[in-house]
Coordinates of C-alpha atoms in Angstrom, one line a residue:
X1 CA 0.0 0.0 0.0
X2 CA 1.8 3.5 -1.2
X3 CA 1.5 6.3 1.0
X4 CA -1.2 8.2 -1.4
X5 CA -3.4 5.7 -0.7
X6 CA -2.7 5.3 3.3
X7 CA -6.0 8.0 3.8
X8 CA -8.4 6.0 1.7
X9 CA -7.6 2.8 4.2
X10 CA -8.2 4.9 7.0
X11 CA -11.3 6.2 5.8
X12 CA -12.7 2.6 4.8
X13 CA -11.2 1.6 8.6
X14 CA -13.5 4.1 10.2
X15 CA -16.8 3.5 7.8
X16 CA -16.6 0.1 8.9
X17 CA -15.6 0.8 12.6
X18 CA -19.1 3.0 12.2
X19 CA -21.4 0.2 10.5
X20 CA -20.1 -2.5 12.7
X21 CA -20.9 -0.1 16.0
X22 CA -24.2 0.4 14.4
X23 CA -25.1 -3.2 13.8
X24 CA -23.7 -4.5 17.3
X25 CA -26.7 -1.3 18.7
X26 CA -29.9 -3.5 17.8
X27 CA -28.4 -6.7 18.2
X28 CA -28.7 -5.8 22.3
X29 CA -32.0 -4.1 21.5
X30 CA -32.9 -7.5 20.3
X31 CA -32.0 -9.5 23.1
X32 CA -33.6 -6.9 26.3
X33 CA -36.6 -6.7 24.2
X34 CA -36.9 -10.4 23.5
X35 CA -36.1 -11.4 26.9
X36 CA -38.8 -9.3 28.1
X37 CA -41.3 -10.9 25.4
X38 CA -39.8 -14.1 26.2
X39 CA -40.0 -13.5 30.1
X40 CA -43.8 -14.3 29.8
X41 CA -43.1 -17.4 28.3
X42 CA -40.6 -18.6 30.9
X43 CA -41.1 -16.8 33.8
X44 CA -38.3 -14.1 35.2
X45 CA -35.6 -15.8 37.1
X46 CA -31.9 -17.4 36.7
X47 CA -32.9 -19.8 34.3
X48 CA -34.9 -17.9 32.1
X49 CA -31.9 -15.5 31.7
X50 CA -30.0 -19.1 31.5
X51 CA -31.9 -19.9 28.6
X52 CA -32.1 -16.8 26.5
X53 CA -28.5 -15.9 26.9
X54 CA -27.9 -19.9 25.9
X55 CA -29.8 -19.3 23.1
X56 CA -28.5 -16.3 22.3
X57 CA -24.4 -17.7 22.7
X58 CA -25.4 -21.1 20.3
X59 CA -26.5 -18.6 17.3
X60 CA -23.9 -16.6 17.4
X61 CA -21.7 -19.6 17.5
X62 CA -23.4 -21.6 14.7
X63 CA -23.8 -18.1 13.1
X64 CA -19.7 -17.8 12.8
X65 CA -19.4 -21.1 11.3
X66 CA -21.6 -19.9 8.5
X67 CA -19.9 -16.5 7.9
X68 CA -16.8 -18.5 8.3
X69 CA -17.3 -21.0 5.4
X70 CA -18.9 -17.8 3.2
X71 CA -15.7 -15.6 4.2
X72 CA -13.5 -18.3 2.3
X73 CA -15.3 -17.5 -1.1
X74 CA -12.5 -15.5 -2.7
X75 CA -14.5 -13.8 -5.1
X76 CA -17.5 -13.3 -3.4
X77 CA -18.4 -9.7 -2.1
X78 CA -18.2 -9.4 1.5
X79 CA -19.4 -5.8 2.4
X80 CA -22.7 -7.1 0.1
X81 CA -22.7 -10.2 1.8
X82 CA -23.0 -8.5 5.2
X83 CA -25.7 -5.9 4.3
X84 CA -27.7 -8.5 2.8
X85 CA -27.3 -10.3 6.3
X86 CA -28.3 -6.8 7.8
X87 CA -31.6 -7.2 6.0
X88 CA -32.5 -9.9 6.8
X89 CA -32.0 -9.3 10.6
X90 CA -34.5 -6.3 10.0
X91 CA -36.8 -8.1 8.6
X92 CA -37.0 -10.9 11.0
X93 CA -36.9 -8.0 13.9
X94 CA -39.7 -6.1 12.9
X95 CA -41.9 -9.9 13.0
X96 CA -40.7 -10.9 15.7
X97 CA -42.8 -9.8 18.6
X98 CA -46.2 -10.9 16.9
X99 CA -44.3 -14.2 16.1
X100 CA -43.1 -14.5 19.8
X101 CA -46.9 -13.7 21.1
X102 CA -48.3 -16.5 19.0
X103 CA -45.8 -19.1 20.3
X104 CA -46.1 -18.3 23.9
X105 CA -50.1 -19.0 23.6
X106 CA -48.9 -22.1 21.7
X107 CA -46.9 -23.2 24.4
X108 CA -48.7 -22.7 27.6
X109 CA -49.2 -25.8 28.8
X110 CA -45.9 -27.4 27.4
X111 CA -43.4 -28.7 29.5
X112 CA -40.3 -26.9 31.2
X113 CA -38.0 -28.4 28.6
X114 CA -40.2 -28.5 25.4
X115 CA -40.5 -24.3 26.8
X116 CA -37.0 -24.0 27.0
X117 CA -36.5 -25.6 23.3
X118 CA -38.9 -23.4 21.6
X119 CA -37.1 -20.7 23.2
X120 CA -33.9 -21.7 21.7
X121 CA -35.7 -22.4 18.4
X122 CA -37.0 -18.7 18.2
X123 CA -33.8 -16.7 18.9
X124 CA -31.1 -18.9 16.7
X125 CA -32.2 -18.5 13.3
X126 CA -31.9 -14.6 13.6
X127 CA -28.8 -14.8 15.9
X128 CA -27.0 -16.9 13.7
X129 CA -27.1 -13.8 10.9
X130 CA -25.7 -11.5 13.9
X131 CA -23.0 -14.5 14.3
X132 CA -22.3 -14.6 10.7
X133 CA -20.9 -10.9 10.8
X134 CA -17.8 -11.0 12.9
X135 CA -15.4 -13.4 10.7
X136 CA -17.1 -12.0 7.1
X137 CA -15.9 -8.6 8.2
X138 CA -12.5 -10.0 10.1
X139 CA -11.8 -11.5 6.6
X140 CA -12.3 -8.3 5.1
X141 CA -10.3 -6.3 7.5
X142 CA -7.5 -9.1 7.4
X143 CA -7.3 -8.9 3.3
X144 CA -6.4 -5.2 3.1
X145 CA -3.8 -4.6 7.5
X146 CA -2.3 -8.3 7.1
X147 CA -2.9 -8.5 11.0
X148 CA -5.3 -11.0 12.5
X149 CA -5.5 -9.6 16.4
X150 CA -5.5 -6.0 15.3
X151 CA -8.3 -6.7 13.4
X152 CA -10.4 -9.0 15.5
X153 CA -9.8 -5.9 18.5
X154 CA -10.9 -3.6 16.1
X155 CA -14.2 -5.0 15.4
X156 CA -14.8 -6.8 18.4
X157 CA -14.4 -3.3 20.5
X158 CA -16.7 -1.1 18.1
X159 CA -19.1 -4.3 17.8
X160 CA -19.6 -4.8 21.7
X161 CA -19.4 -0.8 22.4
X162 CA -22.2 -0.6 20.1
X163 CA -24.4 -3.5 22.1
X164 CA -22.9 -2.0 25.7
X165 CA -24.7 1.3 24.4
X166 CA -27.7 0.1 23.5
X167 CA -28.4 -1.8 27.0
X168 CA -28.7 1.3 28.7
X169 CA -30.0 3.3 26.0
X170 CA -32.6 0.6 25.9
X171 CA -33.2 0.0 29.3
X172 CA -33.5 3.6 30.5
X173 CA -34.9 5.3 27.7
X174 CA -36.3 3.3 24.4
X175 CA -38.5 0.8 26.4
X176 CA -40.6 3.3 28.2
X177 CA -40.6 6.0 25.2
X178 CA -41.5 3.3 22.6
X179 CA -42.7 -0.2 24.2
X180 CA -41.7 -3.2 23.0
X181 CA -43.1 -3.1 19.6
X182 CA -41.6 0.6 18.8
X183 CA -37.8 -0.9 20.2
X184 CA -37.9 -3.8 18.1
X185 CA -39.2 -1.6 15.1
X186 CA -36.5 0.8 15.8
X187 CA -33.8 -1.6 15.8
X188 CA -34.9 -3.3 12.6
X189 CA -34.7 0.3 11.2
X190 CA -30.9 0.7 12.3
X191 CA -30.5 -2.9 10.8
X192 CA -31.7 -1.8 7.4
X193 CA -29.5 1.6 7.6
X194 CA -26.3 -0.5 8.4
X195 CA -27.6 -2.7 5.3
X196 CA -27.7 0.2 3.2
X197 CA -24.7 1.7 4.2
X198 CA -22.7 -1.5 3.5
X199 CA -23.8 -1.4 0.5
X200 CA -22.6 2.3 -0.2
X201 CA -19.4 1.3 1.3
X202 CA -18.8 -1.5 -1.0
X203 CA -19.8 0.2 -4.5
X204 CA -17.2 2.9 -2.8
X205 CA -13.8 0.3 -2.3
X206 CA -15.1 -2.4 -4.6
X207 CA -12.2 -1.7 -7.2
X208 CA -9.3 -1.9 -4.8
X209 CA -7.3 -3.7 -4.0
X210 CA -8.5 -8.2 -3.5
X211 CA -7.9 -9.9 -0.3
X212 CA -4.8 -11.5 0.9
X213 CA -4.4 -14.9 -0.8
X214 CA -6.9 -14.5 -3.6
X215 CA -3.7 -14.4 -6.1
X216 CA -0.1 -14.5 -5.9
X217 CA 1.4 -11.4 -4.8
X218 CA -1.2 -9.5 -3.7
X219 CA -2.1 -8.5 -0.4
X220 CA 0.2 -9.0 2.3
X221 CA 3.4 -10.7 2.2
X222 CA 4.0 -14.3 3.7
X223 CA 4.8 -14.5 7.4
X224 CA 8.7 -15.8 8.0
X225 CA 9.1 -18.9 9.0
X226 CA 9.9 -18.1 12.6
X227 CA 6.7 -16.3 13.0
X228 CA 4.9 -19.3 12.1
X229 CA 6.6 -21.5 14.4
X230 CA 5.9 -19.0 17.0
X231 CA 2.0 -19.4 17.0
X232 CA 0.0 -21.1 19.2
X233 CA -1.4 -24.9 17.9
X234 CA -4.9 -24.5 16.6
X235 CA -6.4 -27.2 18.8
X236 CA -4.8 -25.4 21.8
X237 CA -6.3 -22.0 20.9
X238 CA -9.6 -23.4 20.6
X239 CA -8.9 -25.1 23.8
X240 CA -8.2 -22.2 25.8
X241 CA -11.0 -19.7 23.6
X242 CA -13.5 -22.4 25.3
X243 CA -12.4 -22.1 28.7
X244 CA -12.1 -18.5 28.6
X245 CA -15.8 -18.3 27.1
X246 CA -16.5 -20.8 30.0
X247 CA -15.5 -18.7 33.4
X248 CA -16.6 -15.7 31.7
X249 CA -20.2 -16.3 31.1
X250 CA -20.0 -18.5 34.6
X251 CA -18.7 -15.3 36.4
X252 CA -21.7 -13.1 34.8
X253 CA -24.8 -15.5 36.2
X254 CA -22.9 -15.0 39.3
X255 CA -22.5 -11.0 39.1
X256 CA -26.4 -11.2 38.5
X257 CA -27.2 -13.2 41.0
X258 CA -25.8 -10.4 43.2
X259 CA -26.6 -7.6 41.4
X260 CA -29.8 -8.6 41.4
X261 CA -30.5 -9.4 44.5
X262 CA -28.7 -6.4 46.0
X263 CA -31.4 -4.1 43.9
X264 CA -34.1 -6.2 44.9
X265 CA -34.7 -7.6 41.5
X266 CA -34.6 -4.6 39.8
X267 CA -36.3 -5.0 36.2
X268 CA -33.0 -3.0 34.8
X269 CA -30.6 -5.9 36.5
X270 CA -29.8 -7.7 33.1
X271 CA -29.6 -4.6 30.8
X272 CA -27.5 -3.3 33.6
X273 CA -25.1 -6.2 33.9
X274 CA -24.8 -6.8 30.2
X275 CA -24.2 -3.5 29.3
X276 CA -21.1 -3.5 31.8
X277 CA -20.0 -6.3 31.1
X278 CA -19.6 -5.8 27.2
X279 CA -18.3 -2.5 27.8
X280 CA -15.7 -4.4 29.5
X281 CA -15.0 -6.7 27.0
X282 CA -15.2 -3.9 24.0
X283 CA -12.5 -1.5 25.9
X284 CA -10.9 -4.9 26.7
X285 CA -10.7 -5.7 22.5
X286 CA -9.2 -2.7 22.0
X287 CA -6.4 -2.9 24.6
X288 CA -5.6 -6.0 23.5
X289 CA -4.3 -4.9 20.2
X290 CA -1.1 -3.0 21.5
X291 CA -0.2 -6.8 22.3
X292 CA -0.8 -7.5 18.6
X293 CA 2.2 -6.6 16.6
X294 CA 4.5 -9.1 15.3
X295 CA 5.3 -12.6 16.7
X296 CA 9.3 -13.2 18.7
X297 CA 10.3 -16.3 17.2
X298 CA 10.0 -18.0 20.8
X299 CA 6.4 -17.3 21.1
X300 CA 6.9 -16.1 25.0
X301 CA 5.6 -12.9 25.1
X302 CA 2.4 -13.7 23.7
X303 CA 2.0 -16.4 25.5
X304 CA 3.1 -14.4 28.8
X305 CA 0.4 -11.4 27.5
X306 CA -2.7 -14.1 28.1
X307 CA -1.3 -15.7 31.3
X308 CA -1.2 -12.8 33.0
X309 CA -4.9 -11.0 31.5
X310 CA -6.4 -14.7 32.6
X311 CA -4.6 -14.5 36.2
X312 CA -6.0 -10.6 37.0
X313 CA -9.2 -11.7 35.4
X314 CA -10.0 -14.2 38.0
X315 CA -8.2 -12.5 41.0
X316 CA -10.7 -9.4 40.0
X317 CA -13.6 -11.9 39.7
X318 CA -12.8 -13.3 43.2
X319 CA -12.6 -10.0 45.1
X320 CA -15.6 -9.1 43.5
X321 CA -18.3 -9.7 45.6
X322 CA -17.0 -9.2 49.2
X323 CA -15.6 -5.6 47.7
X324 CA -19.4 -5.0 46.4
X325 CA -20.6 -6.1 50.1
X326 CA -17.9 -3.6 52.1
X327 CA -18.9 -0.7 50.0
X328 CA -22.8 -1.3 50.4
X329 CA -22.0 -1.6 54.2
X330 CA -20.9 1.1 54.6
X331 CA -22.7 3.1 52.9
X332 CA -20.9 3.8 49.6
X333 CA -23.5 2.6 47.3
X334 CA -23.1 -1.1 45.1
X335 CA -24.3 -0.1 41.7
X336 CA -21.2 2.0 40.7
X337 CA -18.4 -0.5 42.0
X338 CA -21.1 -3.9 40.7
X339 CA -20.7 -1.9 37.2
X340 CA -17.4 -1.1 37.5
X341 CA -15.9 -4.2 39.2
X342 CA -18.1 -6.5 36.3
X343 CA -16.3 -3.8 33.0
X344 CA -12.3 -4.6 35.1
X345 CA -13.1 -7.9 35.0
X346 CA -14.8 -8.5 31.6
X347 CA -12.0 -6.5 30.3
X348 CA -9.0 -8.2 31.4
X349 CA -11.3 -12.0 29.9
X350 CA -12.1 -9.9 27.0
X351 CA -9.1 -9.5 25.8
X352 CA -7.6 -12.9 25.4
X353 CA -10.1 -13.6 22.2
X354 CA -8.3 -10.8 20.2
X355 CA -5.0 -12.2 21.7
X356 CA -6.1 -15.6 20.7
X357 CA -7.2 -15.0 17.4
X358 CA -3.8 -13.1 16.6
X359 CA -1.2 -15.6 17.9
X360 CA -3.2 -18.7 16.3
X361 CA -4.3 -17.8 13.1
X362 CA -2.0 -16.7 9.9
X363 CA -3.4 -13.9 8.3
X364 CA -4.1 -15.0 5.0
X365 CA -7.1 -15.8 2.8
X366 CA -8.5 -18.6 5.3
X367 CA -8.0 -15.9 8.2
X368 CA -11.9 -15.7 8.3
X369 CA -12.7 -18.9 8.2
X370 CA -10.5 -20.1 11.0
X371 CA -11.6 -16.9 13.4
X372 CA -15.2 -18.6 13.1
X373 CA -13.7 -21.4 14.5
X374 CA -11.9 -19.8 17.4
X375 CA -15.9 -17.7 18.3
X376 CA -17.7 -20.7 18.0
X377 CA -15.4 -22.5 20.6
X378 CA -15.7 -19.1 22.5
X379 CA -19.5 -19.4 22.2
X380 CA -19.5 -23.1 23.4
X381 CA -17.5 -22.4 26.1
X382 CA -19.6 -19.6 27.3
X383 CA -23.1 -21.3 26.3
X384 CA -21.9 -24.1 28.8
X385 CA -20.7 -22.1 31.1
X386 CA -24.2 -20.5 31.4
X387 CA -26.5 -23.9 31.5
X388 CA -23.6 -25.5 33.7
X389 CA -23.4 -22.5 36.7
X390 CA -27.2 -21.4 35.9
X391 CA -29.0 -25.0 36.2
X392 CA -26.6 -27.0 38.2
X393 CA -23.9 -25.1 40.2
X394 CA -26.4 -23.1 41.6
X395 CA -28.5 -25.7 42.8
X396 CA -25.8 -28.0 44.7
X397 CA -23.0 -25.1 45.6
X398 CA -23.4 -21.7 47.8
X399 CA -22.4 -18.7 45.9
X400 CA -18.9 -18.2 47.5
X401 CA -18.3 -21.9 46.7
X402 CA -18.9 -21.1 43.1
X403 CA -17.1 -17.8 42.9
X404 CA -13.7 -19.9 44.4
X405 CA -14.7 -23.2 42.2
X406 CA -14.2 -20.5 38.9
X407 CA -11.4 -18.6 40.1
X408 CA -9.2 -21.9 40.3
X409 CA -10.1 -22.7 37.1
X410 CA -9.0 -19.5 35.8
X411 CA -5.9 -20.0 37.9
X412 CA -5.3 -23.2 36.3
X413 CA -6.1 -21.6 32.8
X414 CA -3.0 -19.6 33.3
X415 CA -0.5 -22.1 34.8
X416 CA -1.3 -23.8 31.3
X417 CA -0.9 -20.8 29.5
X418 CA 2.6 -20.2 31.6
X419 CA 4.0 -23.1 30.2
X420 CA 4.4 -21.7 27.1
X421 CA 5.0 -18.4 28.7
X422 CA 8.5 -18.9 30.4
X423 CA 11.9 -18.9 28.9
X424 CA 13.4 -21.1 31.3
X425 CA 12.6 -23.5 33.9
X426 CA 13.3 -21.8 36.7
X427 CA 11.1 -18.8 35.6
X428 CA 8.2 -21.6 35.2
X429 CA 8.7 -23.4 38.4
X430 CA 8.8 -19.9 40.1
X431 CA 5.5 -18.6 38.4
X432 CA 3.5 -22.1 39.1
X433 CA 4.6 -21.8 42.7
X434 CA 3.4 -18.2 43.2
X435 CA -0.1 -19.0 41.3
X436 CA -0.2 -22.0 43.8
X437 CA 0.4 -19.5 46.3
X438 CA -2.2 -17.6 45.5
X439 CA -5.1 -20.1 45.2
X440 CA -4.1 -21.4 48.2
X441 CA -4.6 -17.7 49.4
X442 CA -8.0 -17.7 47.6
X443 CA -8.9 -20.8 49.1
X444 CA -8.0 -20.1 53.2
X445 CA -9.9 -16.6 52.6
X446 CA -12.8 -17.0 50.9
X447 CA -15.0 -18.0 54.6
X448 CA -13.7 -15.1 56.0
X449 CA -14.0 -12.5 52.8
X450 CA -17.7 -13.6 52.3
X451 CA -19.3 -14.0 55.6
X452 CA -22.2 -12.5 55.7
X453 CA -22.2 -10.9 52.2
X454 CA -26.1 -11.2 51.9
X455 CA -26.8 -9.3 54.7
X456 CA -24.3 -6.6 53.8
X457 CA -26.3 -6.6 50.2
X458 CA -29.4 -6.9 51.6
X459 CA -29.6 -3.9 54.7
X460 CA -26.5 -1.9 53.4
X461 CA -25.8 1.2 55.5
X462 CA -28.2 -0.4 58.2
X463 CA -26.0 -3.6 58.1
X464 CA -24.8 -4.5 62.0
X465 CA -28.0 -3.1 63.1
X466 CA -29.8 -6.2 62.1
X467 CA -28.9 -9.7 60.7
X468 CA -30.3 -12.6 59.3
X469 CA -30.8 -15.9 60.6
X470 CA -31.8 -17.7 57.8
X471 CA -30.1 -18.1 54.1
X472 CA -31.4 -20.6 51.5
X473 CA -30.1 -20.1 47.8
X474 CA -30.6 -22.1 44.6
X475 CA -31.1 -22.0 40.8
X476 CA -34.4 -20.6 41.3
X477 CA -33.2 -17.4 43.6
X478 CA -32.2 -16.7 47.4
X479 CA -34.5 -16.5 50.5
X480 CA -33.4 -14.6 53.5
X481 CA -35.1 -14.8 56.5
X482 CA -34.2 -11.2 59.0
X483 CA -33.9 -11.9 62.9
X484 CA -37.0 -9.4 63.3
X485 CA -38.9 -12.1 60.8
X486 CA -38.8 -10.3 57.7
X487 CA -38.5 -12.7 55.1
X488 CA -36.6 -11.4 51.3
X489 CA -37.1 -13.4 48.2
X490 CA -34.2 -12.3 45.8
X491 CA -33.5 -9.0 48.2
X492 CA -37.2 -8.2 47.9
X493 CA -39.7 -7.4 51.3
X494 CA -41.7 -10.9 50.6
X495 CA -43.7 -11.1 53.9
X496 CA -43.1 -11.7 57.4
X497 CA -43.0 -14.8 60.0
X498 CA -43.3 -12.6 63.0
X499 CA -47.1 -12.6 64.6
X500 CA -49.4 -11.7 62.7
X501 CA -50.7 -7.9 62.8
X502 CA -54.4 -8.0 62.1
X503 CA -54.3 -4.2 61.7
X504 CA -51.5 -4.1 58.9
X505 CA -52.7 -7.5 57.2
X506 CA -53.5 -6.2 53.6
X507 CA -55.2 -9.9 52.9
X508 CA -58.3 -8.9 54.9
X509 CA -58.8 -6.1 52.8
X510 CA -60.7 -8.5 50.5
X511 CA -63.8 -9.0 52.8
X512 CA -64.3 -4.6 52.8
X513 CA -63.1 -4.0 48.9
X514 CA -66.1 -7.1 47.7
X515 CA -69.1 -7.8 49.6
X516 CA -69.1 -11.8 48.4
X517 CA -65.9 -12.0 46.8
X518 CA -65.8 -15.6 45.0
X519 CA -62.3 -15.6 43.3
X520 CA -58.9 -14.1 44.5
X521 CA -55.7 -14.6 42.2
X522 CA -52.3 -14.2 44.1
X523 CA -49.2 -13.9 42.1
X524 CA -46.5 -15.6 44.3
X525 CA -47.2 -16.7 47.5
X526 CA -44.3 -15.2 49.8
X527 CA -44.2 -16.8 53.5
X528 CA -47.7 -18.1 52.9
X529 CA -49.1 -16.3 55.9
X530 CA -51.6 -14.4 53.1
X531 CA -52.1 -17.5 51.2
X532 CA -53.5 -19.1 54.1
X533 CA -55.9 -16.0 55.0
X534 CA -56.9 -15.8 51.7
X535 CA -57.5 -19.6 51.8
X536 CA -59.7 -19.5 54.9
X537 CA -62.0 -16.9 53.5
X538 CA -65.8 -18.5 53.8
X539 CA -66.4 -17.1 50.5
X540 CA -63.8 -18.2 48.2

């Protein structure tokens, strides 16, 4: 590339930085509004979000394979390609609410797992055209900068900056100004812009220069063969993508979990969450990329660059919740640090798929096809992380067991990823022994660091005042019982076991607001104490 033309490639760098920002926007807008439509199919707890993220993660991943095997077409236009896709996302969006309607009364009376499969059904056709996107446009990027990770940053920051925006934009603002029907119509709008402008943008470049491989001696030039040797083995970096995808998604059912129940199941929990948590990963994506340049023919320094993001990952993600606890005890607030804490952490994760991608795959014409590889290992990784920690670990392990169960297994991600790390053995034996150290540290403290965390979530500022003397926590949520005999389903007042006040008993209420009242319907029965008035009524 001659200097005359170095403005034009910057140009095209930012148009596509813009449409790829635009089309990660409603893909988030999708999801929130979705889940919400979907929520009154499946009901709103853990596994619900369980199943929609699930569902979500296997689309994407099938998704890549697809724009994987179509980014290996040589001749085939890829910025047309993409705003076709685009298209047909709007389309599908601006359905999709009456469609989602239709199948819930379909599905009433159908089992918890027949539910759970048409849920999956619904959301994979249309996320597996959002999945398609990422290695189409890697390709793309890869055929005109020769450079895998810098590419794969560059799109997976504007991409996921684009979604982190749209979860608060959607949460806060688009869902009560436009309902559901008006934020799915505006995000199929966006879709159909980003369409149009890909097209623009391709009848703008589509006489420069081809892609890297499509013909001897243009493109990029071959890699030396020291570089080569210096990558990481395929298999290992889908390997490693999958356990990375793992702890991550595991880490953010557990950030919900206490997020949520430390707003008292705030509706905005998710959108919340999410949006922190790809900001994380987006900023992440792009601070990865300074660790993309070329490849030491000893492959150390690459290999020391995802050891050490792993290890501060899951030190971050262990401190997490008793530093969310302390500062809500005191009287410091929880929603800034939750937010904050979630972003460190999904940063320092974040950024090993960029680093991945870059130190595994050659950047040549197969570059795209190979990327869809790495995501969808990502996305299987992550997808089981969420069923594994949402349906099962959560059922048979407290919350503090799970948080210390991940964080070893992030530790023991990055003795693996020391190995090929150290230049000698001494170097190895001495960085092993100190990450030993330290989940041994992580072990010993973890009683101490999370005693009594709910209660500091739960009463905040008011915490030492009052206690609770009851904790029972599964898949399905958290019940807290207070030593005055409040009782708090998911950090929500949800009754009260302490004698019964006939003068503050809304129940009775019934008898005065109908004379002959035949039919009552409760939503959620709490302690039972109203369930049972209610029950007792000679009238009903």
């Amino acid at each position: 590339m001659t200097e005359a033309d170095r403005p034009r490639r910057e140009v095209g760098l930012a148009l596509v930085g813009v449409i790829f920002f635009m089309s990660g926007f409603p893909a988030l807008i999708y999801q929130l509004v979705w889940q919400r439509s979907l929520f009154t199919i499946y009901g709103i707890n853990v596994e619900s979000v369980t199943v929609i993220v699930t569902a979500f993660m296997l689309g994407l991943g099938l998704g890549s394979l697809v724009g994987g095997v179509i980014s290996r077409r040589e001749r085939l236009p890829l910025l047309l390609v993409f705003g076709a896709i685009e298209f047909g996302i709007a389309l599908f969006g601006a359905l999709s609410i009456g469609l989602f309607h239709r199948v819930g009364e379909i599905t009433l009376h159908f089992s918890p797992l027949a539910t759970a499969a048409v849920t999956l059904g619904l959301v994979v056709l249309p996320t597996m055209l959002m999945g398609a996107t990422l290695p189409i446009l890697t390709a793309y990027l890869v055929g005109r900068s020769g450079n895998v990770g810098r590419s794969v940053g560059f799109l997976y920051f504007v991409n996921t900056l684009g979604s982190s925006a749209a979860c608060f934009v959607c949460a806060v603002v688009l869902m009560r100004v436009a309902g559901i029907q008006g934020s799915v119509t505006f995000a199929a709008s966006i879709n159909a812009l980003v369409g149009i402008g890909a097209i623009l943008l391709w009848l703008r470049t589509r006489h420069s220069a081809a892609r890297i491989g499509s013909a001897p001696g243009e493109g990029g030039a071959t890699e030396p063969a020291a570089m080569q040797s210096a990558r990481i083995a395929f298999p290992a970096a889908l390997l490693v993508a999958a356990a990375a995808g793992f702890i991550s998604l595991s880490y953010e059912i557990v950030w919900f979990r206490t997020f949520s129940f430390a707003s008292a199941t705030s509706p905005i929990a998710f959108a919340a969450i999410l949006g922190a948590y790809l900001a994380g990963i987006a900023f992440g994506s792009l601070g990865a990329r300074r660790y993309c340049g070329p490849l030491d023919a000893e492959g150390a320094a690459h290999a020391k660059a995802l050891a050490v993001f792993v290890l501060l990952a899951n030190s971050v993600g262990f401190l997490m919740i008793p530093a969310i606890a302390f500062f809500a005890s005191h009287g410091l607030g929880y929603v800034f640090w939750s937010l904050g804490l979630i972003a460190i952490h999904a940063g320092l994760l974040g950024a090993t798929f960029p680093l991945i991608s870059h130190y595994a795959i050659p950047p040549d014409a197969d570059a795209g096809r190979r990327l869809s590889y790495v995501y969808f290992a990502n996305i299987v990784g992550s997808a089981s992380g969420s069923l594994v920690t949402g349906f099962v670990l959560l059922d048979v392990l407290e919350i503090r067991q799970i948080t210390v169960l991940l964080t070893l297994l992030g530790l023991a991600l990055g003795v693996v990823l020391l190995f090929g790390a150290s230049e000698s053995r001494q170097r190895l034996a001495a960085s092993v022994a100190g990450v030993g150290v330290l989940a041994a540290v992580v072990v010993a403290s973890s009683g101490v660091l999370f005693h009594d965390f709910y209660a500091r979530l739960l009463f905040k500022g008011e915490y030492g005042t009052i206690g609770l003397t009851e904790i029972v926590e599964n898949k399905h949520g958290v019940i807290t019982v207070a030593e005055d005999g409040r009782v708090f389903g998911g950090g929500g007042y949800d009754g009260n076991l302490a004698p019964l006040d006939l003068a503050q008993s809304r129940p009775f209420l019934v008898s005065a607001l109908h004379p002959h009242p035949a039919k009552v319907l409760m939503i959620g029965l709490a302690t039972g104490t109203w369930a049972q008035i209610v029950a007792h009524h000679p009238d009903l």
